[in-house]
């Protein structure tokens, strides 16, 4: 988990918000940080990431579409 957060904080690896959000969700969802709840955690972290970065207007669309993606 620390590795994922370290990578998204470095603009050399993931320069755009979209890339950072994608890496965060994919890594938590697929790398199985925990025994159970990785999908729910990745969606929750994605929402929190959008909130922290001020992308409030995209949260509803994110919630509606992320379930099908993950």
Short mmCIF file of N, CA, C and O in Angstrom, two decimals:
data_model
loop_
_atom_site.label_atom_id
_atom_site.label_comp_id
_atom_site.label_asym_id
_atom_site.label_seq_id
_atom_site.Cartn_x
_atom_site.Cartn_y
_atom_site.Cartn_z
N UNK A 1 0.83 -1.18 0.00
CA UNK A 1 0.00 0.00 0.00
C UNK A 1 0.88 1.25 0.00
O UNK A 1 0.57 2.20 -0.70
N UNK A 2 1.94 1.24 0.77
CA UNK A 2 2.85 2.39 0.80
C UNK A 2 3.47 2.63 -0.57
O UNK A 2 3.68 3.78 -0.96
N UNK A 3 3.77 1.57 -1.27
CA UNK A 3 4.36 1.68 -2.59
C UNK A 3 3.42 2.40 -3.56
O UNK A 3 3.84 3.28 -4.31
N UNK A 4 2.15 2.03 -3.53
CA UNK A 4 1.16 2.66 -4.40
C UNK A 4 1.06 4.15 -4.11
O UNK A 4 1.09 4.98 -5.02
N UNK A 5 0.97 4.50 -2.84
CA UNK A 5 0.85 5.90 -2.46
C UNK A 5 2.12 6.68 -2.80
O UNK A 5 2.05 7.84 -3.20
N UNK A 6 3.26 6.04 -2.69
CA UNK A 6 4.51 6.69 -3.05
C UNK A 6 4.59 6.98 -4.54
O UNK A 6 5.05 8.06 -4.95
N UNK A 7 4.14 6.04 -5.35
CA UNK A 7 4.19 6.24 -6.80
C UNK A 7 3.26 7.36 -7.26
O UNK A 7 3.62 8.15 -8.13
N UNK A 8 2.06 7.43 -6.70
CA UNK A 8 1.13 8.46 -7.18
C UNK A 8 1.51 9.85 -6.70
O UNK A 8 1.05 10.84 -7.25
N UNK A 9 2.35 9.95 -5.69
CA UNK A 9 2.80 11.25 -5.23
C UNK A 9 3.96 11.78 -6.07
O UNK A 9 4.28 12.96 -6.00
N UNK A 10 4.56 10.93 -6.87
CA UNK A 10 5.69 11.32 -7.70
C UNK A 10 5.20 11.65 -9.11
O UNK A 10 4.72 10.78 -9.82
N UNK A 11 5.31 12.91 -9.51
CA UNK A 11 4.82 13.33 -10.82
C UNK A 11 5.64 12.77 -11.98
O UNK A 11 5.19 12.82 -13.11
N UNK A 12 6.83 12.27 -11.71
CA UNK A 12 7.63 11.66 -12.78
C UNK A 12 7.00 10.37 -13.27
O UNK A 12 7.05 10.06 -14.47
N UNK A 13 6.40 9.60 -12.38
CA UNK A 13 5.77 8.34 -12.76
C UNK A 13 4.38 8.56 -13.34
O UNK A 13 4.02 7.97 -14.36
N UNK A 14 3.57 9.34 -12.67
CA UNK A 14 2.18 9.57 -13.07
C UNK A 14 1.90 11.07 -13.03
O UNK A 14 1.48 11.60 -12.01
N UNK A 15 2.09 11.75 -14.15
CA UNK A 15 1.99 13.21 -14.16
C UNK A 15 0.56 13.76 -14.08
O UNK A 15 0.35 14.85 -13.58
N UNK A 16 -0.43 13.02 -14.56
CA UNK A 16 -1.79 13.57 -14.57
C UNK A 16 -2.64 12.94 -13.47
O UNK A 16 -2.37 11.85 -12.98
N UNK A 17 -3.70 13.63 -13.13
CA UNK A 17 -4.64 13.14 -12.11
C UNK A 17 -5.26 11.83 -12.56
O UNK A 17 -5.44 10.91 -11.77
N UNK A 18 -5.60 11.74 -13.84
CA UNK A 18 -6.21 10.51 -14.36
C UNK A 18 -5.28 9.31 -14.20
O UNK A 18 -5.71 8.23 -13.81
N UNK A 19 -4.02 9.51 -14.50
CA UNK A 19 -3.04 8.43 -14.35
C UNK A 19 -2.86 8.02 -12.90
O UNK A 19 -2.74 6.84 -12.58
N UNK A 20 -2.82 8.99 -12.02
CA UNK A 20 -2.67 8.70 -10.59
C UNK A 20 -3.87 7.93 -10.06
O UNK A 20 -3.72 6.94 -9.35
N UNK A 21 -5.07 8.38 -10.43
CA UNK A 21 -6.29 7.72 -9.98
C UNK A 21 -6.36 6.29 -10.53
O UNK A 21 -6.69 5.36 -9.79
N UNK A 22 -6.03 6.13 -11.79
CA UNK A 22 -6.05 4.79 -12.40
C UNK A 22 -5.07 3.85 -11.71
O UNK A 22 -5.41 2.71 -11.40
N UNK A 23 -3.86 4.33 -11.47
CA UNK A 23 -2.86 3.48 -10.80
C UNK A 23 -3.30 3.12 -9.38
O UNK A 23 -3.15 1.97 -8.95
N UNK A 24 -3.85 4.08 -8.66
CA UNK A 24 -4.32 3.83 -7.30
C UNK A 24 -5.39 2.75 -7.28
O UNK A 24 -5.29 1.76 -6.54
N UNK A 25 -6.40 2.90 -8.11
CA UNK A 25 -7.51 1.94 -8.13
C UNK A 25 -7.05 0.57 -8.60
O UNK A 25 -7.36 -0.45 -7.98
N UNK A 26 -6.31 0.53 -9.68
CA UNK A 26 -5.85 -0.74 -10.23
C UNK A 26 -4.95 -1.48 -9.24
O UNK A 26 -5.12 -2.68 -9.02
N UNK A 27 -4.03 -0.77 -8.66
CA UNK A 27 -3.07 -1.42 -7.76
C UNK A 27 -3.73 -2.00 -6.52
O UNK A 27 -3.42 -3.12 -6.11
N UNK A 28 -4.63 -1.25 -5.94
CA UNK A 28 -5.31 -1.75 -4.73
C UNK A 28 -6.25 -2.90 -5.10
O UNK A 28 -6.32 -3.90 -4.39
N UNK A 29 -6.92 -2.77 -6.23
CA UNK A 29 -7.88 -3.78 -6.64
C UNK A 29 -7.21 -5.09 -7.06
O UNK A 29 -7.66 -6.17 -6.69
N UNK A 30 -6.14 -5.02 -7.81
CA UNK A 30 -5.53 -6.22 -8.38
C UNK A 30 -4.36 -6.80 -7.60
O UNK A 30 -4.07 -7.97 -7.72
N UNK A 31 -3.67 -5.99 -6.83
CA UNK A 31 -2.50 -6.50 -6.11
C UNK A 31 -2.86 -7.10 -4.75
O UNK A 31 -1.98 -7.58 -4.05
N UNK A 32 -4.12 -7.08 -4.39
CA UNK A 32 -4.62 -7.74 -3.19
C UNK A 32 -3.84 -7.37 -1.93
O UNK A 32 -3.17 -8.21 -1.33
N UNK A 33 -3.93 -6.09 -1.58
CA UNK A 33 -3.29 -5.61 -0.35
C UNK A 33 -3.85 -6.32 0.88
O UNK A 33 -3.15 -6.51 1.85
N UNK A 34 -5.12 -6.67 0.81
CA UNK A 34 -5.79 -7.30 1.94
C UNK A 34 -6.44 -8.60 1.49
O UNK A 34 -6.61 -8.84 0.30
N UNK A 35 -6.85 -9.42 2.43
CA UNK A 35 -7.48 -10.71 2.12
C UNK A 35 -8.85 -10.49 1.48
O UNK A 35 -9.21 -11.18 0.54
N UNK A 36 -9.60 -9.53 1.99
CA UNK A 36 -10.96 -9.28 1.50
C UNK A 36 -11.20 -7.78 1.45
O UNK A 36 -10.64 -7.01 2.23
N UNK A 37 -12.04 -7.36 0.53
CA UNK A 37 -12.44 -5.96 0.47
C UNK A 37 -11.59 -5.08 -0.42
O UNK A 37 -11.69 -3.85 -0.35
N UNK A 38 -10.77 -5.64 -1.27
CA UNK A 38 -9.89 -4.84 -2.12
C UNK A 38 -10.67 -3.98 -3.12
O UNK A 38 -10.30 -2.85 -3.37
N UNK A 39 -11.74 -4.52 -3.68
CA UNK A 39 -12.55 -3.76 -4.63
C UNK A 39 -13.22 -2.59 -3.94
O UNK A 39 -13.19 -1.46 -4.43
N UNK A 40 -13.83 -2.84 -2.80
CA UNK A 40 -14.49 -1.76 -2.04
C UNK A 40 -13.49 -0.71 -1.60
O UNK A 40 -13.75 0.49 -1.69
N UNK A 41 -12.33 -1.15 -1.17
CA UNK A 41 -11.29 -0.22 -0.74
C UNK A 41 -10.79 0.62 -1.91
O UNK A 41 -10.59 1.83 -1.76
N UNK A 42 -10.60 0.02 -3.07
CA UNK A 42 -10.11 0.78 -4.22
C UNK A 42 -11.12 1.84 -4.65
O UNK A 42 -10.73 2.97 -4.98
N UNK A 43 -12.40 1.53 -4.61
CA UNK A 43 -13.43 2.51 -4.95
C UNK A 43 -13.46 3.63 -3.91
O UNK A 43 -13.52 4.82 -4.25
N UNK A 44 -13.38 3.28 -2.64
CA UNK A 44 -13.38 4.27 -1.58
C UNK A 44 -12.16 5.19 -1.67
O UNK A 44 -12.28 6.40 -1.52
N UNK A 45 -11.00 4.61 -1.92
CA UNK A 45 -9.80 5.42 -2.07
C UNK A 45 -9.88 6.33 -3.29
O UNK A 45 -9.40 7.46 -3.26
N UNK A 46 -10.50 5.84 -4.36
CA UNK A 46 -10.70 6.68 -5.54
C UNK A 46 -11.57 7.88 -5.25
O UNK A 46 -11.27 9.01 -5.67
N UNK A 47 -12.64 7.67 -4.51
CA UNK A 47 -13.53 8.77 -4.12
C UNK A 47 -12.79 9.75 -3.22
O UNK A 47 -12.87 10.97 -3.41
N UNK A 48 -12.07 9.24 -2.24
CA UNK A 48 -11.30 10.11 -1.34
C UNK A 48 -10.25 10.91 -2.10
O UNK A 48 -10.04 12.09 -1.83
N UNK A 49 -9.59 10.27 -3.06
CA UNK A 49 -8.59 10.94 -3.88
C UNK A 49 -9.22 12.11 -4.64
O UNK A 49 -8.65 13.20 -4.71
N UNK A 50 -10.40 11.87 -5.23
CA UNK A 50 -11.09 12.95 -5.94
C UNK A 50 -11.49 14.07 -4.99
O UNK A 50 -11.37 15.26 -5.33
N UNK A 51 -11.96 13.73 -3.81
CA UNK A 51 -12.34 14.75 -2.81
C UNK A 51 -11.14 15.59 -2.39
O UNK A 51 -11.22 16.82 -2.34
N UNK A 52 -10.05 14.95 -2.07
CA UNK A 52 -8.85 15.65 -1.62
C UNK A 52 -8.33 16.61 -2.68
O UNK A 52 -7.87 17.71 -2.37
N UNK A 53 -8.44 16.20 -3.94
CA UNK A 53 -7.92 17.02 -5.03
C UNK A 53 -8.94 17.99 -5.62
O UNK A 53 -8.66 18.65 -6.61
N UNK A 54 -10.12 18.09 -5.01
CA UNK A 54 -11.11 19.09 -5.40
C UNK A 54 -11.95 18.76 -6.61
O UNK A 54 -12.56 19.66 -7.20
N UNK A 55 -12.04 17.51 -6.99
CA UNK A 55 -12.83 17.11 -8.15
C UNK A 55 -14.23 16.65 -7.71
O UNK A 55 -14.66 15.54 -8.02
N UNK A 56 -14.94 17.52 -7.04
CA UNK A 56 -16.24 17.18 -6.47
C UNK A 56 -17.28 16.83 -7.53
O UNK A 56 -18.08 15.93 -7.33
N UNK A 57 -17.26 17.54 -8.64
CA UNK A 57 -18.31 17.34 -9.65
C UNK A 57 -18.19 16.01 -10.38
O UNK A 57 -19.12 15.60 -11.06
N UNK A 58 -17.06 15.32 -10.25
CA UNK A 58 -16.87 14.05 -10.94
C UNK A 58 -17.17 12.83 -10.07
O UNK A 58 -17.16 11.70 -10.56
N UNK A 59 -17.45 13.05 -8.81
CA UNK A 59 -17.62 11.92 -7.89
C UNK A 59 -18.84 11.08 -8.22
O UNK A 59 -18.77 9.85 -8.22
N UNK A 60 -19.97 11.71 -8.53
CA UNK A 60 -21.18 10.94 -8.85
C UNK A 60 -20.97 10.08 -10.08
O UNK A 60 -21.35 8.90 -10.10
N UNK A 61 -20.36 10.63 -11.11
CA UNK A 61 -20.09 9.86 -12.32
C UNK A 61 -19.09 8.74 -12.04
O UNK A 61 -19.25 7.62 -12.52
N UNK A 62 -18.09 9.03 -11.23
CA UNK A 62 -17.10 8.03 -10.85
C UNK A 62 -17.78 6.85 -10.16
O UNK A 62 -17.53 5.69 -10.50
N UNK A 63 -18.64 7.13 -9.21
CA UNK A 63 -19.33 6.07 -8.46
C UNK A 63 -20.19 5.24 -9.39
O UNK A 63 -20.22 4.00 -9.30
N UNK A 64 -20.91 5.89 -10.31
CA UNK A 64 -21.79 5.15 -11.23
C UNK A 64 -21.03 4.26 -12.19
O UNK A 64 -21.50 3.19 -12.56
N UNK A 65 -19.85 4.69 -12.62
CA UNK A 65 -19.14 3.93 -13.65
C UNK A 65 -18.08 2.98 -13.11
O UNK A 65 -17.73 2.01 -13.76
N UNK A 66 -17.54 3.23 -11.94
CA UNK A 66 -16.43 2.42 -11.44
C UNK A 66 -16.84 0.99 -11.08
O UNK A 66 -16.06 0.07 -11.21
N UNK A 67 -18.09 0.81 -10.70
CA UNK A 67 -18.54 -0.53 -10.34
C UNK A 67 -18.43 -1.48 -11.53
O UNK A 67 -18.02 -2.62 -11.38
N UNK A 68 -18.78 -1.00 -12.70
CA UNK A 68 -18.68 -1.85 -13.90
C UNK A 68 -17.24 -2.10 -14.30
O UNK A 68 -16.91 -3.17 -14.82
N UNK A 69 -16.38 -1.14 -14.06
CA UNK A 69 -14.97 -1.25 -14.44
C UNK A 69 -14.21 -2.20 -13.52
O UNK A 69 -13.47 -3.06 -13.97
N UNK A 70 -14.42 -2.04 -12.21
CA UNK A 70 -13.64 -2.86 -11.28
C UNK A 70 -14.31 -4.19 -11.03
O UNK A 70 -13.71 -5.14 -10.66
#
